[in-house]
Short mmCIF file of C-alpha atoms in Angstrom, two decimals:
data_model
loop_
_atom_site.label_atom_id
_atom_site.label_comp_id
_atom_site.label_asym_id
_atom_site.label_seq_id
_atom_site.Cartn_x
_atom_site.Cartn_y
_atom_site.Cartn_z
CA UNK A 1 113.81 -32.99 15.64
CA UNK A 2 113.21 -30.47 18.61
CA UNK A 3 111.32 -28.41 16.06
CA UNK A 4 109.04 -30.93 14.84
CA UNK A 5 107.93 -32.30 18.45
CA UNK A 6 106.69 -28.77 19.55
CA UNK A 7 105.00 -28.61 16.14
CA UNK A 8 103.50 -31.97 16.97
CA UNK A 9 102.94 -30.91 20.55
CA UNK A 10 100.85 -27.66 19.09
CA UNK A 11 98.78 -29.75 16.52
CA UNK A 12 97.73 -31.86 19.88
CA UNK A 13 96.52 -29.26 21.81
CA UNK A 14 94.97 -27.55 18.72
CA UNK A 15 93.18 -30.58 18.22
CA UNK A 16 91.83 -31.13 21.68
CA UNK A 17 90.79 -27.17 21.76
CA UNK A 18 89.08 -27.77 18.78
CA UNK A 19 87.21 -30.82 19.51
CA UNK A 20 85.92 -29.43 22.99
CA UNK A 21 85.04 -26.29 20.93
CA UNK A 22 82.70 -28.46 18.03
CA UNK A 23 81.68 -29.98 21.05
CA UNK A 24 80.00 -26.95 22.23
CA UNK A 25 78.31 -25.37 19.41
CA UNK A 26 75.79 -27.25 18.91
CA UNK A 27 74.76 -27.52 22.76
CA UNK A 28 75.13 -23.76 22.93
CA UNK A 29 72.72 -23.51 19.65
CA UNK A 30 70.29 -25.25 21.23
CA UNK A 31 69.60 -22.58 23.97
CA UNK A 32 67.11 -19.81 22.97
CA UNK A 33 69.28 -16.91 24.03
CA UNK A 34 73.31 -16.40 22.28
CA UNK A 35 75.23 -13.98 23.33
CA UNK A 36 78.17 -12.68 21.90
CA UNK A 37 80.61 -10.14 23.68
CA UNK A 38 77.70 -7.36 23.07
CA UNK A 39 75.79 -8.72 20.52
CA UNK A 40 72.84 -10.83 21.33
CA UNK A 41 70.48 -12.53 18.92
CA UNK A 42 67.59 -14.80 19.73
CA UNK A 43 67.36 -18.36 18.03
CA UNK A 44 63.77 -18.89 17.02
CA UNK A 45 62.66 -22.63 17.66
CA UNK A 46 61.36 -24.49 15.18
CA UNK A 47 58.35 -26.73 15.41
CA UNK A 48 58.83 -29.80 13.26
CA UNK A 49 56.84 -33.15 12.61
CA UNK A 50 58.45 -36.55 12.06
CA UNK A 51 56.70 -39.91 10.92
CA UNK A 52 59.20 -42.20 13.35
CA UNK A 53 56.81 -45.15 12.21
CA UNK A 54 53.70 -46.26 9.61
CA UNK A 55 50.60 -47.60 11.43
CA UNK A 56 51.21 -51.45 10.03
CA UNK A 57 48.69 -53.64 9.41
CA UNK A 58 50.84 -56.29 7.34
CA UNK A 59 49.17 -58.82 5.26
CA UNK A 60 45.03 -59.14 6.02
CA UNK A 61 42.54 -61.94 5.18
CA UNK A 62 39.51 -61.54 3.60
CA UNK A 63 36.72 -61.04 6.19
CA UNK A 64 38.74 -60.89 8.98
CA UNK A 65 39.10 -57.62 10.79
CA UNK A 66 43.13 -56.76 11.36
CA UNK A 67 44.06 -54.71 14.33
CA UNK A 68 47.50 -52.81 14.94
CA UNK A 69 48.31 -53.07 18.49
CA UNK A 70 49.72 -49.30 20.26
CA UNK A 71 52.07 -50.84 22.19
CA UNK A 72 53.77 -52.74 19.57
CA UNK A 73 56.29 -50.80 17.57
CA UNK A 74 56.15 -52.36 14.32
CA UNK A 75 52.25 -51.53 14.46
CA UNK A 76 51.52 -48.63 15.61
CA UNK A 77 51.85 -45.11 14.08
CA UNK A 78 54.53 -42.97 15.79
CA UNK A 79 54.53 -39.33 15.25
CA UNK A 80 57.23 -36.86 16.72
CA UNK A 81 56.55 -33.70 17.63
CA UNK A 82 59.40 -31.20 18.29
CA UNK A 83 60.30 -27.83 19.19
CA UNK A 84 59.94 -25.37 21.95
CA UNK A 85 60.63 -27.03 25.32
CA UNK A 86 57.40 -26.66 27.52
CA UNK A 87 55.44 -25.19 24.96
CA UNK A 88 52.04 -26.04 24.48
CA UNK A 89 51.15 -27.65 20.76
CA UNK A 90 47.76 -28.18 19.48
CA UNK A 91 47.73 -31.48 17.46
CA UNK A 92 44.89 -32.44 14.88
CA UNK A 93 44.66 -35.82 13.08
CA UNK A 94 42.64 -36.41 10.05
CA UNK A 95 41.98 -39.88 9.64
CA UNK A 96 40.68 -41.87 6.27
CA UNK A 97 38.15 -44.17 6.42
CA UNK A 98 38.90 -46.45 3.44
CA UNK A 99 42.21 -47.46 1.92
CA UNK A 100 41.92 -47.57 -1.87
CA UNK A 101 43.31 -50.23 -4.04
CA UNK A 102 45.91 -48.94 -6.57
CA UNK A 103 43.35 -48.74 -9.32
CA UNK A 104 40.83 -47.27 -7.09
CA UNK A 105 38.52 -50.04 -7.74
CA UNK A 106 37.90 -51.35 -4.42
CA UNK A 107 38.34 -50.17 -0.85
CA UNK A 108 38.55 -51.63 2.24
CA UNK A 109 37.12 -49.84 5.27
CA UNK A 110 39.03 -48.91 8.38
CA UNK A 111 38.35 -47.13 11.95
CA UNK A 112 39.55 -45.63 14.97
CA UNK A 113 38.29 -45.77 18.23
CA UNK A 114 38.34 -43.20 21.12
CA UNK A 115 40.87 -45.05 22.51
CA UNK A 116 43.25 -45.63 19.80
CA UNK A 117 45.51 -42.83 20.49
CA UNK A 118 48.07 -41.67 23.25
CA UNK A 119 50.07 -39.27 23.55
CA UNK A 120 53.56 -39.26 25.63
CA UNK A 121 55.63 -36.13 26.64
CA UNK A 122 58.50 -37.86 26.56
CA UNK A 123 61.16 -39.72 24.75
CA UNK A 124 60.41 -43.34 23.62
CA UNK A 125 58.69 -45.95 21.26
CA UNK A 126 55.79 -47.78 21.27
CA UNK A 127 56.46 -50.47 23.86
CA UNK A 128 58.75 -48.00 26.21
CA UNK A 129 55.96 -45.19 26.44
CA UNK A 130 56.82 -43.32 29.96
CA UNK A 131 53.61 -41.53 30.72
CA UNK A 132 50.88 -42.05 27.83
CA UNK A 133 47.72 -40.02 28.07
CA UNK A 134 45.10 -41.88 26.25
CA UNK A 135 42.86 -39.18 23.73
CA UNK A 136 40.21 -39.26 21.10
CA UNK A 137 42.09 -39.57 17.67
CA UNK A 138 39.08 -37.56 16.22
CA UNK A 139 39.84 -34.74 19.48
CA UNK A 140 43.60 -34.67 20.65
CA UNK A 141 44.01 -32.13 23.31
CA UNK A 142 46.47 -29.31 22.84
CA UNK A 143 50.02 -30.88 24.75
CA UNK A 144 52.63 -29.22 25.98
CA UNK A 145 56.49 -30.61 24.88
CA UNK A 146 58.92 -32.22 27.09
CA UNK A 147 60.25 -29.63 29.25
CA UNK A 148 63.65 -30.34 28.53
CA UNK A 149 63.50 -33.07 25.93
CA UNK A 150 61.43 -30.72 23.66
CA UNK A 151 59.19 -34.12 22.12
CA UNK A 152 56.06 -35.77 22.30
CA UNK A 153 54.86 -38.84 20.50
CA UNK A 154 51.60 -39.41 19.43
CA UNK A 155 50.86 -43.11 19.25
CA UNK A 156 48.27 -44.24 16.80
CA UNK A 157 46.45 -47.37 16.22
CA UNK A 158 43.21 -48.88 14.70
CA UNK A 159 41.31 -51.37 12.56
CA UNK A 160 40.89 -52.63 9.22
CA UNK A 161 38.33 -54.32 8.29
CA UNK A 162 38.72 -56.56 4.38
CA UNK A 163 35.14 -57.79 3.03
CA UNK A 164 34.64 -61.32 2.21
CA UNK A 165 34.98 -60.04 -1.49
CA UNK A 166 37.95 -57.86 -0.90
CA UNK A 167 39.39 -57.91 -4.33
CA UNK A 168 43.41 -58.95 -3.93
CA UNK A 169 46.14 -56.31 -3.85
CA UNK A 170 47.72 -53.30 -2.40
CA UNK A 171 45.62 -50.49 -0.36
CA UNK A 172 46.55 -47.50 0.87
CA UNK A 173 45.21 -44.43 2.15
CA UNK A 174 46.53 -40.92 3.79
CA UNK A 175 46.99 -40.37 7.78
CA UNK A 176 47.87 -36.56 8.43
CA UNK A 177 48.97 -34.89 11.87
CA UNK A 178 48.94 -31.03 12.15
CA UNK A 179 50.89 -29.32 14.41
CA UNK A 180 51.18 -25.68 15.63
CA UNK A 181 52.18 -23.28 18.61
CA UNK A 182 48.66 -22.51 20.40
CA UNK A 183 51.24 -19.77 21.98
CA UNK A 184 51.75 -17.46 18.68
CA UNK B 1 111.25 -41.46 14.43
CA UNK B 2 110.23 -41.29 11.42
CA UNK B 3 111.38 -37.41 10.57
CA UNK B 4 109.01 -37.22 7.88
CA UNK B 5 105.84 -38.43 9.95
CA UNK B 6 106.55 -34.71 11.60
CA UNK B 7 107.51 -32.63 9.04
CA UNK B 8 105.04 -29.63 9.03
CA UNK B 9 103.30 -30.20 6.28
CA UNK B 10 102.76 -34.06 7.58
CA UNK B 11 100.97 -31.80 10.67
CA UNK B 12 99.09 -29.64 8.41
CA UNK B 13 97.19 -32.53 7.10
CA UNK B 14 96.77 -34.22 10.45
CA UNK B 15 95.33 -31.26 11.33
CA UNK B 16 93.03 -31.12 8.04
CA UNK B 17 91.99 -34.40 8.97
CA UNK B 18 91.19 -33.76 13.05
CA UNK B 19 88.89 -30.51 11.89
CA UNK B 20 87.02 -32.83 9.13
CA UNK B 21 86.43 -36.04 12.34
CA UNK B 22 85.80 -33.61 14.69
CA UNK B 23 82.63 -31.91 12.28
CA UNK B 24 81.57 -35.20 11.95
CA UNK B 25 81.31 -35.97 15.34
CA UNK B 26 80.12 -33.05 16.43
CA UNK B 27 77.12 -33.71 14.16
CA UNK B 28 75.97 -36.75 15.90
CA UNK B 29 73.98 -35.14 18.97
CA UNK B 30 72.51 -32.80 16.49
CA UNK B 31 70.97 -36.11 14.39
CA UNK B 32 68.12 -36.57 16.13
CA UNK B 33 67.13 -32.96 16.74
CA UNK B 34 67.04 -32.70 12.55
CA UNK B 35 64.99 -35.30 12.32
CA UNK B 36 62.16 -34.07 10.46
CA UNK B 37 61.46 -31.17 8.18
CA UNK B 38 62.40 -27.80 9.48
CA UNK B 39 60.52 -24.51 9.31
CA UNK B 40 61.82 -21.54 10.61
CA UNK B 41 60.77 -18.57 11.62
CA UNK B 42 57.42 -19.60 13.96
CA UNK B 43 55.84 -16.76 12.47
CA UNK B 44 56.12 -14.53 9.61
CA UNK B 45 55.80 -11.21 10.02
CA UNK B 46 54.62 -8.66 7.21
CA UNK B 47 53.67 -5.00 7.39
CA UNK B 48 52.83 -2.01 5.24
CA UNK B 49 56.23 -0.95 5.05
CA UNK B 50 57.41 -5.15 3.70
CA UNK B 51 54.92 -6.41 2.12
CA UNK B 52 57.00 -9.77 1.28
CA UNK B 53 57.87 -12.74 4.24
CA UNK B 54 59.88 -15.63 4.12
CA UNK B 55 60.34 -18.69 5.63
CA UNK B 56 63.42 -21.41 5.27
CA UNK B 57 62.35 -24.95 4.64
CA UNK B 58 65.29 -27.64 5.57
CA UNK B 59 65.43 -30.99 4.76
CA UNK B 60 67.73 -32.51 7.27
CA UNK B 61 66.98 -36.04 6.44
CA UNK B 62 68.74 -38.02 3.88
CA UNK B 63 65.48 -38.71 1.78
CA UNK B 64 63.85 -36.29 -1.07
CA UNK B 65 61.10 -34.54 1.11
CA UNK B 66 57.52 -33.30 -1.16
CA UNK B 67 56.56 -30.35 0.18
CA UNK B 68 53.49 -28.34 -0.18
CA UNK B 69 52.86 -24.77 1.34
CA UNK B 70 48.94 -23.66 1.55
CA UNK B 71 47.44 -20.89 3.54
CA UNK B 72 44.58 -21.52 6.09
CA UNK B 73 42.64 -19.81 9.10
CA UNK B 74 42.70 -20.96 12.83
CA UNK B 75 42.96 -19.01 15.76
CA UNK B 76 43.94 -20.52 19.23
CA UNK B 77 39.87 -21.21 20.65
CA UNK B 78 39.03 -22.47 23.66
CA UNK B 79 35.38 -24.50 24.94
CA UNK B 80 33.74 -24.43 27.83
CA UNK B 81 36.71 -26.48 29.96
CA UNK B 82 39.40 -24.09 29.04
CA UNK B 83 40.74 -26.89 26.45
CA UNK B 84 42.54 -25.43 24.00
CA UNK B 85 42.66 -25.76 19.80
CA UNK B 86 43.33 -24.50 16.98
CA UNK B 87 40.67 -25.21 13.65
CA UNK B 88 42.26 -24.71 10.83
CA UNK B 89 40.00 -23.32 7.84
CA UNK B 90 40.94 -22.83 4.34
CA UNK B 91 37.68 -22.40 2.62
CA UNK B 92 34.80 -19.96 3.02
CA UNK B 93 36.63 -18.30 5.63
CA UNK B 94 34.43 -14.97 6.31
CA UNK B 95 36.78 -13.41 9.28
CA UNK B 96 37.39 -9.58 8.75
CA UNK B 97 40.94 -10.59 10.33
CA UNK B 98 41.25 -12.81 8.02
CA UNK B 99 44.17 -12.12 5.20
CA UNK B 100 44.16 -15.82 3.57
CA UNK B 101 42.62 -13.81 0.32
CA UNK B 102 45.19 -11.28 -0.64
CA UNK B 103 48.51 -13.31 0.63
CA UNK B 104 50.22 -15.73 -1.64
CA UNK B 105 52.71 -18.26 -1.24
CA UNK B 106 55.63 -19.17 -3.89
CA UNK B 107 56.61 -21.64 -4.51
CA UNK B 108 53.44 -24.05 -2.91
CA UNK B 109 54.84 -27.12 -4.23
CA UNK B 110 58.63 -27.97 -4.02
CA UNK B 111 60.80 -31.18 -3.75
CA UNK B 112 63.43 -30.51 -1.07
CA UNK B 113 66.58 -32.94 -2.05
CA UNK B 114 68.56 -34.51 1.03
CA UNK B 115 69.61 -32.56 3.31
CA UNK B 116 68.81 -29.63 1.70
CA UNK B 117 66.68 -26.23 1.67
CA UNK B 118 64.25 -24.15 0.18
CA UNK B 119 63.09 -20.67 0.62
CA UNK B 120 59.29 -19.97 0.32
CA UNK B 121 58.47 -16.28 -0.15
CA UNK B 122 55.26 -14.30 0.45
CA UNK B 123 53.32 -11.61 -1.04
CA UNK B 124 50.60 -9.44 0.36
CA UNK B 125 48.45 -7.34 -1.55
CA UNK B 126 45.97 -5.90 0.83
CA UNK B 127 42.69 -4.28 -0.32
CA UNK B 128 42.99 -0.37 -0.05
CA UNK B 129 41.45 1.33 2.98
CA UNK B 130 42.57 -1.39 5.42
CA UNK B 131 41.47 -0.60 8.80
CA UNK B 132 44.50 -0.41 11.40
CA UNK B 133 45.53 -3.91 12.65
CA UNK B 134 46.66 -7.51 12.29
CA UNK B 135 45.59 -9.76 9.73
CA UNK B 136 45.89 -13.67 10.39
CA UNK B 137 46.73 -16.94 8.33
CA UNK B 138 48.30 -19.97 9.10
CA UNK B 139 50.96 -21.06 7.03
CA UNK B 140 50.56 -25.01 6.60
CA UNK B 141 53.92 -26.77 5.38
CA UNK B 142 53.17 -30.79 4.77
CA UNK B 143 55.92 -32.84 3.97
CA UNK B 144 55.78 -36.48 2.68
CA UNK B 145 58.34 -38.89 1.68
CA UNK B 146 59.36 -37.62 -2.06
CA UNK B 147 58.06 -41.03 -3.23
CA UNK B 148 55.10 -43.11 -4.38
CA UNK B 149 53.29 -44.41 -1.23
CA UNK B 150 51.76 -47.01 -3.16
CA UNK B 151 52.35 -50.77 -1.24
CA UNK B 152 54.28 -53.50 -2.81
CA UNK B 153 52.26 -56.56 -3.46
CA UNK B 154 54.23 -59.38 -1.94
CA UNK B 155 51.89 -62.11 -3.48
CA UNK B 156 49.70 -62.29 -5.89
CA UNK B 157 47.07 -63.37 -3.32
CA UNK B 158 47.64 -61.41 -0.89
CA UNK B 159 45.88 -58.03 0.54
CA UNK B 160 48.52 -55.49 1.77
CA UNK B 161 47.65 -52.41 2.87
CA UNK B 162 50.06 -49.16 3.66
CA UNK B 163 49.05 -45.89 5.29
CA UNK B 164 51.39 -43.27 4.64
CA UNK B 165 52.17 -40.74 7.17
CA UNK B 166 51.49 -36.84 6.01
CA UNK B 167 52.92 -34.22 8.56
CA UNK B 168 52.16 -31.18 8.77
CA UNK B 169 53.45 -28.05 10.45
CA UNK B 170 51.19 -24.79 10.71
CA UNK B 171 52.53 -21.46 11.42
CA UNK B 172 51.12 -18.23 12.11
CA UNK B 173 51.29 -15.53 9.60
CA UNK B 174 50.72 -11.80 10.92
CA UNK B 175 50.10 -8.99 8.66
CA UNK B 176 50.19 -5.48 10.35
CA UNK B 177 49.12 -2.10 9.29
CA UNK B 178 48.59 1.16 11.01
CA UNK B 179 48.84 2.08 14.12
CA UNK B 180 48.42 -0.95 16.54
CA UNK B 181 47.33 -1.30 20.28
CA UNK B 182 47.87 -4.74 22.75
CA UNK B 183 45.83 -5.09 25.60
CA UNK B 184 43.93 -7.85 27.27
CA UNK B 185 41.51 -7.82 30.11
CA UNK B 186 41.22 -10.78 32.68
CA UNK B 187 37.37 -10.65 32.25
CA UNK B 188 36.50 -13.66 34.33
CA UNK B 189 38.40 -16.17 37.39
CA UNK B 190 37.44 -19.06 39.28
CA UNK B 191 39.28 -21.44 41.46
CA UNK B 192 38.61 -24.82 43.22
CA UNK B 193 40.88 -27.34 44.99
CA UNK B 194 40.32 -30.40 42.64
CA UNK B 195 41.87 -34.15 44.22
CA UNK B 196 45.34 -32.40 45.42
CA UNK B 197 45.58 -29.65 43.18
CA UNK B 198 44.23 -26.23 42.90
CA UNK B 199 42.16 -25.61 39.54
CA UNK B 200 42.34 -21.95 38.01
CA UNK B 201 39.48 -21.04 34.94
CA UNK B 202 40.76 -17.53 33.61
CA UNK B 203 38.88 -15.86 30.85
CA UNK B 204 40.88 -13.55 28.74
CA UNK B 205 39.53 -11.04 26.10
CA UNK B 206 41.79 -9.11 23.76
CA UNK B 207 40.66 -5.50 23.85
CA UNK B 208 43.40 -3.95 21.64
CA UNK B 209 43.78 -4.40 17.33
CA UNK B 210 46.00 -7.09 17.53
CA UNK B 211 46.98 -10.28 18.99
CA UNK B 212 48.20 -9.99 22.30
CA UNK B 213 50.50 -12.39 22.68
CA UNK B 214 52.97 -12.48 26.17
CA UNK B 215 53.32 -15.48 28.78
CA UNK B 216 51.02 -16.46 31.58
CA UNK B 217 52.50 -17.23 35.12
CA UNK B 218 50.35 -18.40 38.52
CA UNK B 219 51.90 -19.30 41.80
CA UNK B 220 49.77 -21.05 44.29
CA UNK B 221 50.85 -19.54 47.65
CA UNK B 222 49.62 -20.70 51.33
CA UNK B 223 48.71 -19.27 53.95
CA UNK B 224 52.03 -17.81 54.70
CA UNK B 225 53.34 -16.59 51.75
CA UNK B 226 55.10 -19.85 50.84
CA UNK B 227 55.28 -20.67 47.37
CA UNK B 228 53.29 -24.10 46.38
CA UNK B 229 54.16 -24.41 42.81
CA UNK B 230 54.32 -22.64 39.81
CA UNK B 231 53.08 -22.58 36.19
CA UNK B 232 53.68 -20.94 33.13
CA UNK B 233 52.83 -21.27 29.46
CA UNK B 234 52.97 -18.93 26.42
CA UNK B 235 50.05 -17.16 25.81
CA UNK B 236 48.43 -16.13 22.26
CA UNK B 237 44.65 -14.16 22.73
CA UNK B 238 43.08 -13.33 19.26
CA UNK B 239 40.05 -12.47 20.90
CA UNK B 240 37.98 -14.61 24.16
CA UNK B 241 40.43 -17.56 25.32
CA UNK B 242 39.54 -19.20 28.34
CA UNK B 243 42.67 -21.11 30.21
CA UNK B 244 42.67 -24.03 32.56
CA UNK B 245 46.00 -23.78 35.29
CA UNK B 246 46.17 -26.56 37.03
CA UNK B 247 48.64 -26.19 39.87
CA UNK B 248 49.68 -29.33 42.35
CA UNK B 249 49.33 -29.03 46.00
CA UNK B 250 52.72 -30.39 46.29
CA UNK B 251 53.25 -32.36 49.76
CA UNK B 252 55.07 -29.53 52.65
CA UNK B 253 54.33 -27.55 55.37
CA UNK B 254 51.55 -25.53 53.92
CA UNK B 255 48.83 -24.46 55.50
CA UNK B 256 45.81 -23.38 53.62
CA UNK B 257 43.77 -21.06 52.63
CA UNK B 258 45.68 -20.98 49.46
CA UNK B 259 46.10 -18.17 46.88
CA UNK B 260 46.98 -18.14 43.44
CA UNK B 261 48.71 -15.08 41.84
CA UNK B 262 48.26 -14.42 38.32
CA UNK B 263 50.97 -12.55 35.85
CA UNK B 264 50.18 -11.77 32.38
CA UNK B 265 53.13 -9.87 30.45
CA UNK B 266 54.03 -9.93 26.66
CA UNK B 267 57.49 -9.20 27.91
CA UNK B 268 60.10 -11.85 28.48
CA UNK B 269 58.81 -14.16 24.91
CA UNK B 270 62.09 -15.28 23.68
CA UNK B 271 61.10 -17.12 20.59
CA UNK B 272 59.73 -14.01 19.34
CA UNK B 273 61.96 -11.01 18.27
CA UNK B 274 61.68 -7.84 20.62
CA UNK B 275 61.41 -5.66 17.24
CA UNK B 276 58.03 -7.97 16.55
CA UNK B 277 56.60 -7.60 19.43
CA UNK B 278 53.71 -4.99 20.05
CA UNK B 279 53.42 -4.34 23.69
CA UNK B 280 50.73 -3.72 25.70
CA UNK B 281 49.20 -3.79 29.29
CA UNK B 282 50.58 -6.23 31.96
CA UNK B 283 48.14 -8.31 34.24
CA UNK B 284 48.23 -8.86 38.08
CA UNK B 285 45.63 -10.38 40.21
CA UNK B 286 45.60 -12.49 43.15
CA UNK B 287 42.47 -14.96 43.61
CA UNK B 288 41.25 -16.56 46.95
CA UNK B 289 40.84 -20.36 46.55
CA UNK B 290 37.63 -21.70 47.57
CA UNK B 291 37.64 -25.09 49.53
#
């Protein structure tokens, strides 16, 4: 009985060492620098782009323009950027101008303004945007990432406009962000 | 007590079971840092000596991920503000740096499964007689959503519309050959005080045979000596980049006239390996602020 409560005892603190140890790895991963007794490698970081959220027009009437609002989440595009903390990025968008009907029969025409973009060097959504910097969709300035939070959004909205003839159906089209290092 | 609820092999399999939670937790705070595709390295490196790179492609999300590699041109340019961009170019691309014709990518099109990973491999085959340097692309990864992006029609009557959301990553791809030089000249400075912060338009130009790439730090100092504040950003120069530093006139005891003291070392880049790096000259300069 003795026996078995200091092998119990052991598997407890095991446990607890371990779990504080998992813990660690992957905040020690994170950092750019690991060092190892004498070893020490550098950990490259990654750039990487995430769609968080499709710029949503929902259902549109015929002849009636359709806006997305940018501070509403379910509307507005959300991009993600991620990577190097403080590192600049340059961003580039390349916007359609008509969505195409699944046949490609009929499109329906659709625009952004100078205003319909912002970008935020920070964590958040839509409608909890910390410190958005309004830009040019067709001219987003290079942005550095969060310091310490290693993100920006870029917030996208715009305007679709259905002709009184818009044929009935489904239309889509292609929205693409490009983002690199302007550091390497 | 239950003497078999301790019996070793009773704490073996506790045990089992604590490492397998504690993986699983430990995973959490990584979920939203592998929230997209991953690329890795930043930049490829090739040389004479390997004329093959690679990069790792990870899908971390629990979707099929359609992923196409293609090569293009752009090089960090700046206008007339000190803005800076990068164009990316993939047709009629003329630049003598340019290696986008004799680099290939396999595979270029790929379906990454859920949460997993692809290697994409590269080949150069460089004309003969290459003149000592660096040769430039730009690797461009896009990922999409391994499915149709073609709306549902929810009615018969209805017009829906769907814009699917294309990302794309672009790295830089450096081929090197010969014997190779950094060094950049500061060929140009001005400063103003702009609202409360001090405005600094430096003009770089690369003089060496390949990119010089290092980190740029200014400290705005008063009167005294006392440091203001501080910037610093990662610097790539292909060939002319003009920079815009913008440093705040942060709210102290300062007394002016200000000065702001300009570093430029490729030493100290951690997201580059120190075997990669070529390097060259350091910069240091101290301007006068005009009022």
């Amino acid at each position: 009985m003795i026996e078995n409560r200091k092998h119990l005892g052991l598997a407890k603190i095991g446990f607890l060492c371990l779990v504080v140890v998992i813990w660690i790895i992957p905040f020690a991963a994170s950092a750019q620098e690991v060092a190892v007794g004498q070893a020490t490698a550098t950990v490259q970081a990654v750039l990487a782009v995430t769609s968080v959220q499709d710029l949503n027009f929902g259902n549109v009437l015929q002849g009636v323009p359709s806006s997305a609002d940018i501070d509403v989440v379910a509307e507005a595009a959300d991009f993600s950027v991620t990577g190097s903390g403080g590192a600049e990025v340059a961003l580039y968008l390349q916007l359609p101008e008509y969505l195409w009907n699944s046949t490609n029969t009929d499109r329906m025409q659709i625009s952004f303004s100078s205003t319909d973009c912002e970008i935020d060097a920070n964590i958040g959504t839509a409608a909890t945007k910390v410190a958005p910097v309004v830009a040019d969709p067709y001219n987003l300035p290079a942005t550095a990432l969060h310091a310490t939070n290693n993100i920006l959004h870029v917030y996208l909205a715009g305007t679709v406009y259905p002709a009184v003839d818009q044929a009935v159906g489904a239309y889509s089209a292609d929205i693409v962000l490009t983002a690199a290092y302007t550091g390497n | 007590m239950n003497a078999a609820k301790h019996n070793p092999s009773s704490l073996k399999r506790i045990f089992r079971r604590g490492i397998f939670y504690s993986f699983l937790i430990a995973l959490l705070p990584a979920m939203d840092i592998l929230a997209g595709v991953l690329v890795a390295p930043p930049v490829v490196f090739m040389s004479e000596k390997g004329k093959a790179g690679r990069i790792t492609v990870q899908n971390p999300t629990n979707a099929p991920k359609e992923i196409t590699i293609s090569l293009s041109f752009g090089l960090p340019e700046s206008d007339s503000l000190g803005n800076v961009n990068i164009f990316l170019n993939d047709s009629t691309v003329t630049d003598p740096r340019s290696c986008l014709e004799w680099v290939k990518a396999f595979p270029r099109r790929l379906i990454i499964p859920a949460n997993g990973s692809q290697v994409v491999r590269f080949v150069a085959k460089p004309p003969k007689n290459l003149p000592d340097g660096e040769y430039w692309a730009r690797v461009v990864i896009e990922a999409q959503e391994g499915v149709a992006g073609i709306p549902m029609l929810e009615a018969d009557d209805r017009i829906t519309t769907k814009l699917n959301m294309v990302m794309r990553t672009a790295i830089a791809l450096k081929y090197r050959t010969g014997d190779l030089v950094a060094s950049l000249e500061m060929t140009g400075a001005e400063t103003r005080i702009v609202d409360s912060k001090v405005e600094a338009m430096l003009d770089f130009t690369n003089k060496g045979n390949c990119s010089y790439v290092g980190v740029l730090a200014c400290r705005l100092l008063d009167a005294n000596n006392k440091e203001v504040s501080t910037f610093d950003l990662h610097l790539a120069v292909y060939r002319q980049l003009r920079r815009r530093i913008e440093l705040p006139i942060v709210e102290g005891e300062f007394q002016a006239p200000y000065r702001v003291e300009v570093t430029v070392t490729n030493r100290g880049r951690k997201d580059i390996p120190p075997e990669e790096m070529i390097y060259g000259n350091d910069i240091t300069q101290t301007l006068a602020v005009e009022s």
